[in-house]
Coordinates of C-alpha atoms in Angstrom, one line a residue:
X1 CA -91.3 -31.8 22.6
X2 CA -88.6 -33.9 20.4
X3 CA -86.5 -32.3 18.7
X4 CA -84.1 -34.0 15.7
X5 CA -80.6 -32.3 17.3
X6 CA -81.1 -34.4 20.1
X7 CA -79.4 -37.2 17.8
X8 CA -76.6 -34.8 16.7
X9 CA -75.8 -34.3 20.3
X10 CA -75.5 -37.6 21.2
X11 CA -73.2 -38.4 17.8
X12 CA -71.4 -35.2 19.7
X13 CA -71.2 -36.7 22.8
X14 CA -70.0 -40.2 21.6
X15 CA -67.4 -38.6 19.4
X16 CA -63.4 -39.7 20.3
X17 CA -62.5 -36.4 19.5
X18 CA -65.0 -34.4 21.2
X19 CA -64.4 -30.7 22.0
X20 CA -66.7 -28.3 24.2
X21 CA -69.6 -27.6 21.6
X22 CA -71.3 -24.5 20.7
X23 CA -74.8 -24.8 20.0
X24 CA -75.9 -21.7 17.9
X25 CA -79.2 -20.6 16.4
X26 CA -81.2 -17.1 16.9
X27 CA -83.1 -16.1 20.0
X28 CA -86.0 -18.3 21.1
X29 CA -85.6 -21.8 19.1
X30 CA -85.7 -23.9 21.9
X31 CA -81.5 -24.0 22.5
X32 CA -82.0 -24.0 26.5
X33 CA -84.5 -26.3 26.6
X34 CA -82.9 -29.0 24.7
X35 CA -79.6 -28.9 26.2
X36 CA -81.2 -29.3 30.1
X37 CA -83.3 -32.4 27.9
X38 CA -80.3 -34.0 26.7
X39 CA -78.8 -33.5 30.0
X40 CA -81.4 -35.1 32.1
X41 CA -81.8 -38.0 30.0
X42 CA -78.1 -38.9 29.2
X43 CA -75.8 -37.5 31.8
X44 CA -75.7 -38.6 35.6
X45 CA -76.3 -34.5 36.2
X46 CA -76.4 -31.1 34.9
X47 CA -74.7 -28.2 36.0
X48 CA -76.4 -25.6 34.4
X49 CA -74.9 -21.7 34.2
X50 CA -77.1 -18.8 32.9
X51 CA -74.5 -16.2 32.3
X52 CA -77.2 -13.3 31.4
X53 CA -77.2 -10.4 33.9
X54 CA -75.2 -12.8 36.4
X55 CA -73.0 -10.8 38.4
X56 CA -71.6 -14.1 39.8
X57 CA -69.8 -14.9 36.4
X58 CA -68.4 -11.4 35.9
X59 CA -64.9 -12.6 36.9
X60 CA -65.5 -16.4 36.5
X61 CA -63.2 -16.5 33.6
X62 CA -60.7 -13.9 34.3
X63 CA -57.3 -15.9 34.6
X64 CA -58.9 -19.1 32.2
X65 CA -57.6 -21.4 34.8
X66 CA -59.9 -24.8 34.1
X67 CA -59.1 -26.5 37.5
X68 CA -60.5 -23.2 39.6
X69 CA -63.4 -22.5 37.1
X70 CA -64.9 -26.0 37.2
X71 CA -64.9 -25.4 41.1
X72 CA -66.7 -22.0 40.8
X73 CA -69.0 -23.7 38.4
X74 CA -70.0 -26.6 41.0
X75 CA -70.6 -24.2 43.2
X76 CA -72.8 -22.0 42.1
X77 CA -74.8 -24.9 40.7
X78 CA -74.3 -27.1 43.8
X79 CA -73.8 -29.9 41.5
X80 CA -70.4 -31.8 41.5
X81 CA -68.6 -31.9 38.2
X82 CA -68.0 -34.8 37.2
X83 CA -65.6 -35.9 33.9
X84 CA -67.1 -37.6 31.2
X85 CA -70.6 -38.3 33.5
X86 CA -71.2 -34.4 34.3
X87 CA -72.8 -32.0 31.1
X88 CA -71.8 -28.9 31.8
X89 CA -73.9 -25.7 30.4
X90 CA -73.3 -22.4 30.1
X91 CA -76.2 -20.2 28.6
X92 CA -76.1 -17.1 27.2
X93 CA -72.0 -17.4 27.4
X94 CA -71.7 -14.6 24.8
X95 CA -72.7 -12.2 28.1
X96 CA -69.5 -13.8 30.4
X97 CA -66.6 -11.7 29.7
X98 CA -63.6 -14.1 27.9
X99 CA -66.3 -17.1 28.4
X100 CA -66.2 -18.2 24.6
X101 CA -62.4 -17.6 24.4
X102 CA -62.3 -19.8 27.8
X103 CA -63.5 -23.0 25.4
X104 CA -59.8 -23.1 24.2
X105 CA -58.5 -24.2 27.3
X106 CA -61.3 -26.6 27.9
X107 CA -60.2 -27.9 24.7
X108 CA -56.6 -28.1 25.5
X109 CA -56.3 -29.2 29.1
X110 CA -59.2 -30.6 30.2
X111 CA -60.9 -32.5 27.1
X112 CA -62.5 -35.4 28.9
X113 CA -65.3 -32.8 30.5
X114 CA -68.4 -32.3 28.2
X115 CA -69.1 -28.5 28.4
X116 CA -71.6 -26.9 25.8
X117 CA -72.8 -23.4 25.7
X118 CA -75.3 -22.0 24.3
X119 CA -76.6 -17.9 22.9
X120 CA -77.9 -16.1 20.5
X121 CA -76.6 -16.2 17.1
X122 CA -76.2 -12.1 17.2
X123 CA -74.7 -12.1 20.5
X124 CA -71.9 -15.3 19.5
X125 CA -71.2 -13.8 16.1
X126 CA -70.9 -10.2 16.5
X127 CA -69.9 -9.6 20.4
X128 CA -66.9 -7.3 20.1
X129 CA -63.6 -8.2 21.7
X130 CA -63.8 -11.5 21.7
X131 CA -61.6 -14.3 20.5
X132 CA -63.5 -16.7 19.1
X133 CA -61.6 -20.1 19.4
X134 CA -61.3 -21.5 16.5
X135 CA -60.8 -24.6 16.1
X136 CA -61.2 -25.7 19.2
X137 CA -64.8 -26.3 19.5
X138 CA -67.4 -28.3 17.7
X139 CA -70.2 -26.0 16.6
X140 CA -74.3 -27.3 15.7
X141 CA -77.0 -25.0 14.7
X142 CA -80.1 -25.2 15.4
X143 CA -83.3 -23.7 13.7
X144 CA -87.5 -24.2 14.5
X145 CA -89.0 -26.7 14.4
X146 CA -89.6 -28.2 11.5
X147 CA -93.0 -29.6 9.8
X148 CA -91.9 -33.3 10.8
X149 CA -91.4 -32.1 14.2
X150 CA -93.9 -30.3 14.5
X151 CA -96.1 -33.3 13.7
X152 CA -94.9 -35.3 16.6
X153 CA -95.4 -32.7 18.7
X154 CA -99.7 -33.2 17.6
X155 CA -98.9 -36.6 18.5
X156 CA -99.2 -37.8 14.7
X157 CA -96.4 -40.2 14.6
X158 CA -98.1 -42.5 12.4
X159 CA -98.3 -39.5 9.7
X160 CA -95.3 -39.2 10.1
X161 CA -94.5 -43.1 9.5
X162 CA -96.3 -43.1 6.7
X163 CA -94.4 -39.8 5.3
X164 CA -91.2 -41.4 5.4
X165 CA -92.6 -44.6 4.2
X166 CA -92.5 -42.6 0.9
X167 CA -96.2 -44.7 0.1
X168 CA -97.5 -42.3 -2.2
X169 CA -100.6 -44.4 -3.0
X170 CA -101.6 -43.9 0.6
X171 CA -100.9 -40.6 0.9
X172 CA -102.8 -40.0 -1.8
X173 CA -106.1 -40.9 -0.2
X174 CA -105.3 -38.5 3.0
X175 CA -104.0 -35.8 1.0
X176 CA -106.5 -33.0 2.2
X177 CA -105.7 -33.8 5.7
X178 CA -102.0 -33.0 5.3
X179 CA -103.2 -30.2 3.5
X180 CA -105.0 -29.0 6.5
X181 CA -101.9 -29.8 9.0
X182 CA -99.4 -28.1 6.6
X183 CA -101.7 -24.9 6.4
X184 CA -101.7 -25.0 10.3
X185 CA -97.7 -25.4 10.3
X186 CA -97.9 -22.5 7.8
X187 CA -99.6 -20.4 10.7
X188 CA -98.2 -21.3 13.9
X189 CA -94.4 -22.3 12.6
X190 CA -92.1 -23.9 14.3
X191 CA -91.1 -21.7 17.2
X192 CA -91.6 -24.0 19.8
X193 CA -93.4 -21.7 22.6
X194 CA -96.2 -20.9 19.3
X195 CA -96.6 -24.3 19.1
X196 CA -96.6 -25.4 22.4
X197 CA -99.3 -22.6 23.2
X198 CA -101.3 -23.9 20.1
X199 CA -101.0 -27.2 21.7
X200 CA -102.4 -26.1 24.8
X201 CA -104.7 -23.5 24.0
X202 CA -106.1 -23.9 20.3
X203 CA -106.3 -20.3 20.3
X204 CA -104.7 -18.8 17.3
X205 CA -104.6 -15.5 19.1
X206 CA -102.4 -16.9 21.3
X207 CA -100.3 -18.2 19.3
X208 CA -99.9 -14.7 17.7
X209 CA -99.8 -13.0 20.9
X210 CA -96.4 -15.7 21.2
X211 CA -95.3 -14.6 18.0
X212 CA -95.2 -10.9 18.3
X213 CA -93.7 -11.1 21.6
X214 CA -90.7 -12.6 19.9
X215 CA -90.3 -10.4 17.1
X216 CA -90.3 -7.9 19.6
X217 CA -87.4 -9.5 21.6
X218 CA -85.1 -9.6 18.1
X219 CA -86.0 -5.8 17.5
X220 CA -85.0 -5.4 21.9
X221 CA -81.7 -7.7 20.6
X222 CA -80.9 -6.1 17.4
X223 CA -80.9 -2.5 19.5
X224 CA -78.7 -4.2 22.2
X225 CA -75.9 -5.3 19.8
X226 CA -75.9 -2.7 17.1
X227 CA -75.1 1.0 17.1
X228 CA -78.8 3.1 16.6
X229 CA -78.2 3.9 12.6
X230 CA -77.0 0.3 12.5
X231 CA -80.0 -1.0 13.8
X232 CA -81.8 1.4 12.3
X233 CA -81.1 0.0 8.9
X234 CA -81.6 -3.6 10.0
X235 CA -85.1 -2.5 11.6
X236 CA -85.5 -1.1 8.0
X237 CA -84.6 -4.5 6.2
X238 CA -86.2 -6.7 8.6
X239 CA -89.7 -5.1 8.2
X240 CA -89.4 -5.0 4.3
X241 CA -89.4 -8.9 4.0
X242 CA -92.6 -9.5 3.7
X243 CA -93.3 -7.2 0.7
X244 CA -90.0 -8.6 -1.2
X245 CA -91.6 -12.3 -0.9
X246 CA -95.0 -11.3 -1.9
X247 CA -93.7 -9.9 -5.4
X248 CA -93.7 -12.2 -8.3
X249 CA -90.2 -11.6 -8.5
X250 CA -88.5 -11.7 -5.5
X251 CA -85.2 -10.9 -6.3
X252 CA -84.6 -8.3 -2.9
X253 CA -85.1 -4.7 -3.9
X254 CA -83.5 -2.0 -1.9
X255 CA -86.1 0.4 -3.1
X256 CA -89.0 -1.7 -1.4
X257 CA -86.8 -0.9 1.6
X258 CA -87.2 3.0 0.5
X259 CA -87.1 5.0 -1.9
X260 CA -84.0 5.5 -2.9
X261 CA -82.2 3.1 -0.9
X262 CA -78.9 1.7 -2.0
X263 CA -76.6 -1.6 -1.4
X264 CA -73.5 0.1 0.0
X265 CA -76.0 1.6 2.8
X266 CA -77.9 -1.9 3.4
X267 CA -75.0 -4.4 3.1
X268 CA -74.3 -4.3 7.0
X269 CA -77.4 -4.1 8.1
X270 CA -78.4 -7.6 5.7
X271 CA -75.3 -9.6 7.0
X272 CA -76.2 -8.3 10.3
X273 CA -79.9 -10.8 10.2
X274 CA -77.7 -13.2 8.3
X275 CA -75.3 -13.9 11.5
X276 CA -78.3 -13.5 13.6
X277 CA -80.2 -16.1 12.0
X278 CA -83.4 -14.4 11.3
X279 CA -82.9 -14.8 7.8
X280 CA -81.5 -17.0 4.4
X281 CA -80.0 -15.2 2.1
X282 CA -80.3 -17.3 -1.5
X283 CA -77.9 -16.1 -4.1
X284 CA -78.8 -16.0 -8.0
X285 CA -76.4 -18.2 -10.0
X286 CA -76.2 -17.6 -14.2
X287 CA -75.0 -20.7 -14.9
X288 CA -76.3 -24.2 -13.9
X289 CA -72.5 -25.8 -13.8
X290 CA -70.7 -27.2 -11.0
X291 CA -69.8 -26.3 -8.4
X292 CA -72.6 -23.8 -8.3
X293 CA -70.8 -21.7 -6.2
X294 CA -68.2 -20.6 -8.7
X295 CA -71.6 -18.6 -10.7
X296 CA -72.8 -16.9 -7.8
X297 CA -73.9 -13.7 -8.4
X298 CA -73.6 -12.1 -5.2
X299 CA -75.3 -8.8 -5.9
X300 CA -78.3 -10.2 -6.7
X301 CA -80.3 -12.8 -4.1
X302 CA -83.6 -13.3 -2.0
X303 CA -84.0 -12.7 1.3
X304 CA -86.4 -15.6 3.5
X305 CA -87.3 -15.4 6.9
X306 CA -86.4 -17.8 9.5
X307 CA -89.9 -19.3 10.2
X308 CA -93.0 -19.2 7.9
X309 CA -95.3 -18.4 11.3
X310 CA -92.9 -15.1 12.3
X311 CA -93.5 -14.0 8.7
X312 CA -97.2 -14.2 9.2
X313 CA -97.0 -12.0 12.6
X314 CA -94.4 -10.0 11.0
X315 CA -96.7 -9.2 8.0
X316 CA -100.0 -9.2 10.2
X317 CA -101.5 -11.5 8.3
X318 CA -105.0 -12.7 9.4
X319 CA -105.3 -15.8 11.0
X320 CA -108.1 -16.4 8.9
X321 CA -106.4 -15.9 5.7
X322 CA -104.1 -18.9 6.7
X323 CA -105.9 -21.4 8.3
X324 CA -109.2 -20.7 6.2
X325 CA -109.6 -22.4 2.4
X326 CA -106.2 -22.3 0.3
X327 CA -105.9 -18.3 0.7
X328 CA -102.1 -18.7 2.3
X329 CA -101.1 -20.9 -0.9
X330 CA -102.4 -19.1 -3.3
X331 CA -102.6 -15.2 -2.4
X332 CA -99.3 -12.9 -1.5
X333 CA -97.5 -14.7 -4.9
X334 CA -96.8 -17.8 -3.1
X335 CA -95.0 -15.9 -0.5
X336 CA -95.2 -18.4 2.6
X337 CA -95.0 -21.7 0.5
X338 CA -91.6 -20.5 -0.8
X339 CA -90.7 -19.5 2.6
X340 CA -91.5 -22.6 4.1
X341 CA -90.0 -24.6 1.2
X342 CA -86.7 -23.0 2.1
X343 CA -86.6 -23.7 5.6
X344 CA -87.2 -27.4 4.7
X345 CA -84.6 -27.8 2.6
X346 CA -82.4 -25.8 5.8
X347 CA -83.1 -28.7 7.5
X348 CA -81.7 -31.3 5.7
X349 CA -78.0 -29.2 5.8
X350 CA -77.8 -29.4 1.8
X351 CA -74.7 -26.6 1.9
X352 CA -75.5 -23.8 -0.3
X353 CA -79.3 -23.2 -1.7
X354 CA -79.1 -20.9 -4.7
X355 CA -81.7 -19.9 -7.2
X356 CA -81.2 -19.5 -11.4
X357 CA -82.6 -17.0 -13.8
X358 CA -81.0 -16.9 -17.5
X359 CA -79.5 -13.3 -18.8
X360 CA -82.6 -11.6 -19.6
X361 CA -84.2 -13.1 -16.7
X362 CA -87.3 -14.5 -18.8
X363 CA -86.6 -18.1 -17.0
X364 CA -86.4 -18.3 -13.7
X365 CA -86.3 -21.7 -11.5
X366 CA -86.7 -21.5 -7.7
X367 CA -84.0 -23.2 -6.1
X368 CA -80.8 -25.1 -7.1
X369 CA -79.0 -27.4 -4.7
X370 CA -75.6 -29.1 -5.6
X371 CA -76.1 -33.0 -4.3
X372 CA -72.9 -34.5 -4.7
X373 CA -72.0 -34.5 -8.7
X374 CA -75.3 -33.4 -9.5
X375 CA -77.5 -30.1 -9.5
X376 CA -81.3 -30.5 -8.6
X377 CA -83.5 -27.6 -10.1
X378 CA -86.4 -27.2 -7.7
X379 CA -90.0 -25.3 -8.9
X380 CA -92.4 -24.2 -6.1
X381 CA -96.1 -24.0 -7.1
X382 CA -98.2 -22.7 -4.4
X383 CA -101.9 -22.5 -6.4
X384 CA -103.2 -25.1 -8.3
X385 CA -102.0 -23.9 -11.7
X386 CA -99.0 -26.0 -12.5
X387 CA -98.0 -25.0 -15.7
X388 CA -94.1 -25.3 -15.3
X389 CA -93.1 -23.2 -18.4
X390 CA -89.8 -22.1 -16.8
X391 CA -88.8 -25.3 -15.3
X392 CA -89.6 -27.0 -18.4
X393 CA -87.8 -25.1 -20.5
X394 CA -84.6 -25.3 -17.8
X395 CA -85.1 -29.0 -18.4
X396 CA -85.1 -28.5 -22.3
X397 CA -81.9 -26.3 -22.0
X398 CA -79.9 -28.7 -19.7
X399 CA -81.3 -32.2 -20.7
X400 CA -79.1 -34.2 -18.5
X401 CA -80.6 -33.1 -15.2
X402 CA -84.5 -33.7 -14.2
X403 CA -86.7 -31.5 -12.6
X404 CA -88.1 -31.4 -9.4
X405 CA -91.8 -29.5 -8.3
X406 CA -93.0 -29.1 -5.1
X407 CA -97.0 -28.1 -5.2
X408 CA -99.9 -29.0 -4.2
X409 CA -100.7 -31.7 -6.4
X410 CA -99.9 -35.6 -5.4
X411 CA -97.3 -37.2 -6.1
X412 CA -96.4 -37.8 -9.3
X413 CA -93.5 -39.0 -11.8
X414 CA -93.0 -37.8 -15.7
X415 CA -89.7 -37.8 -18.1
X416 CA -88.3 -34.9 -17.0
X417 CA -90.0 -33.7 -13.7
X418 CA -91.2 -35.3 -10.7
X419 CA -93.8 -33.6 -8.6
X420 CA -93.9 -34.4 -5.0
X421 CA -96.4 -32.5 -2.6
X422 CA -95.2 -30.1 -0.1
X423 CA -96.1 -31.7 3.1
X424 CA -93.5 -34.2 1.9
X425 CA -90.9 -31.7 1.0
X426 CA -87.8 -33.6 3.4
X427 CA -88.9 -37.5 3.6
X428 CA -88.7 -37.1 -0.4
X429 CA -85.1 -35.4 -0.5
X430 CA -83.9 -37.5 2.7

């Protein structure tokens, strides 16, 4: 299946001043498979290294001498290394003892080899005793697939065409059957073994058979990295996601976690899923001024999740419910449109996301994003309703910005709001 980061790997391998590259993103996105993809189609050979549960590697990087551990490497992979024509991969590298802090020297004294290693977020972040060399390595993250890709991989690259065509007129007249692909997106997601057993199969059971057995392996890798009250408390967190998102407001509420629940005991456990990747964390700002950062509000935020399909198997939500009617726009408060909105805007690497509500928090827009010397106020409408009182009135109170809705509706321009549909969420913004 394609996948976008293909072209920033190539920009990676191109660059003058390359250094080895760590390619980051939580468990299960498809890290693996696009490394040995780029490898096969743009290198001479692969010599690739799983360092999970390898007893072979437990000394590999003892003495960080680069001349003897590019020989160990060739042979354990019986593939000659060689510079500049050789991509070298080491997987799960957060398991090799001193392997990240080995990328130094690669850096330092033997540049022209192209080495990139991949893990888990959790396990790269948070491995303790490790010196992460900074500085000396080129770093991309990679997230699920997104709607566009997950398009292509239905084999609809003319939709997709005709997306970034921006031809709204056309759209217009197949605007229920994007509907129906989004709402299917909004089901499987963008994890690419769901979607590669919906492509197969057709069996939404499957697909959520696929989607539990990865939420399962982040619990199995939150209990392997964390101490047991630690991972205790992200369990806790992690499971409450779905009932913060399904709240009109959903500002995150340590209460919904349980009752009486408090920040000082949940802050860990929250930057914990943060590192890991398994959620975005969107920060309330009082003041629509740049940069946006300087009126962050840190204490008060909204938690997403990763991928809109997880949060369906996470949430046991019927299949039917999503991929029936417009039940998954319109019930659980707009819950998965927000969600996936989110993700999209992940995707295009905007820098900070935040969200606004005035002081008495009567007003409240969705999402702000700082382009350049501007600020875009974003509304998400899930139902069919779009009365935009609160963007509106955002518009009203800072007259030299213009509003942006995403909904259901097609596309659409007035004086101070534009309203694109959600199926063309990125080729809009892009």
């Amino acid at each position: 299946m394609y996948r976008e980061i293909i072209q920033d790997l190539l920009k990676w391998k191109s660059h003058p001043a390359r250094k080895p590259l760590i390619l980051n993103g939580a468990r299960q996105v498809g890290k693996t498979y696009i490394l040995k993809e780029f490898g096969s189609r743009h290198y001479e050979n692969v010599a690739y290294l799983n360092c999970d549960n390898n007893p072979d590697v437990e000394h590999l990087f003892d003495d960080y001498n680069i001349p003897r551990i590019l020989r160990a490497i060739s042979a354990l992979t019986g593939q000659p290394i060689v510079e500049g024509k050789t991509l070298i991969i080491l997987d799960e590298v957060q398991e090799a003892k001193r392997g990240l802090s080995a990328l130094k020297y690669f850096c330092e004294e033997a540049p022209g080899y192209h080495i990139v290693v991949a893990g888990s977020l959790l396990g790269i972040t948070l491995h303790p005793g490790v010196s992460f060399p900074v500085g000396k390595v080129d770093l991309l993250s990679m997230r699920p697939m997104s709607f566009r890709e997950f398009l292509l991989a239905k084999d609809n690259q003319p939709l997709v065409e005709l997306l970034e065509s921006k031809d709204w007129e056309a759209l217009t007249t197949i605007h229920s059957r994007l509907v129906e692909l989004l709402r299917e997106y909004y089901f499987v997601g963008g994890m690419p073994e769901a979607v590669q057993r919906y492509m197969a199969t057709n069996d939404v059971w499957e697909v959520r058979k696929v989607q539990k057995e990865i939420l399962t392996s982040y619990r199995d890798d939150i209990s392997k990295h964390a101490p047991l009250q630690e991972a205790i408390r992200i369990g806790q967190v992690w499971r409450s996601i779905p009932s913060q998102l399904a709240r009109e407001n959903k500002k995150f509420i340590y209460s919904s976690i349980r009752q009486g629940a408090r920040a000082k005991e949940f802050e860990v456990a929250i930057q914990w899923l943060i590192d890991s990747g398994l959620v975005y964390k969107v920060n309330r700002v009082n003041r629509p001024t740049l940069p946006l950062s300087f009126y962050e509000d840190i204490n008060v935020f909204k938690l997403y999740m990763l991928d809109c399909g997880l949060l369906g198997a996470l949430s046991d939500t019927p299949p039917s419910q999503m991929l029936i009617g417009n039940n998954v726009f319109q019930e659980y408060k707009g819950a998965f449109t927000e969600n996936f909105v989110l993700c999209e805007l992940q995707m295009l690497h905007e820098g900070k996301i935040s969200y606004y509500t005035n002081a008495n928090s009567t007003l409240e827009v969705d999402f702000l994003i700082q382009r350049e010397d501007t600020i875009l106020p974003i509304e998400v409408k899930a139902e069919t309703n779009l009365k935009s009182k609160s963007l509106r009135q955002f518009i009203s109170d800072n007259p030299t910005l213009k509003g942006l809705r995403f909904s259901m509706s097609p596309y659409r321009i007035q004086d101070w709001m534009t309203n694109v549909p959600l199926y063309a969420v990125r080729p809009f913004l892009q």
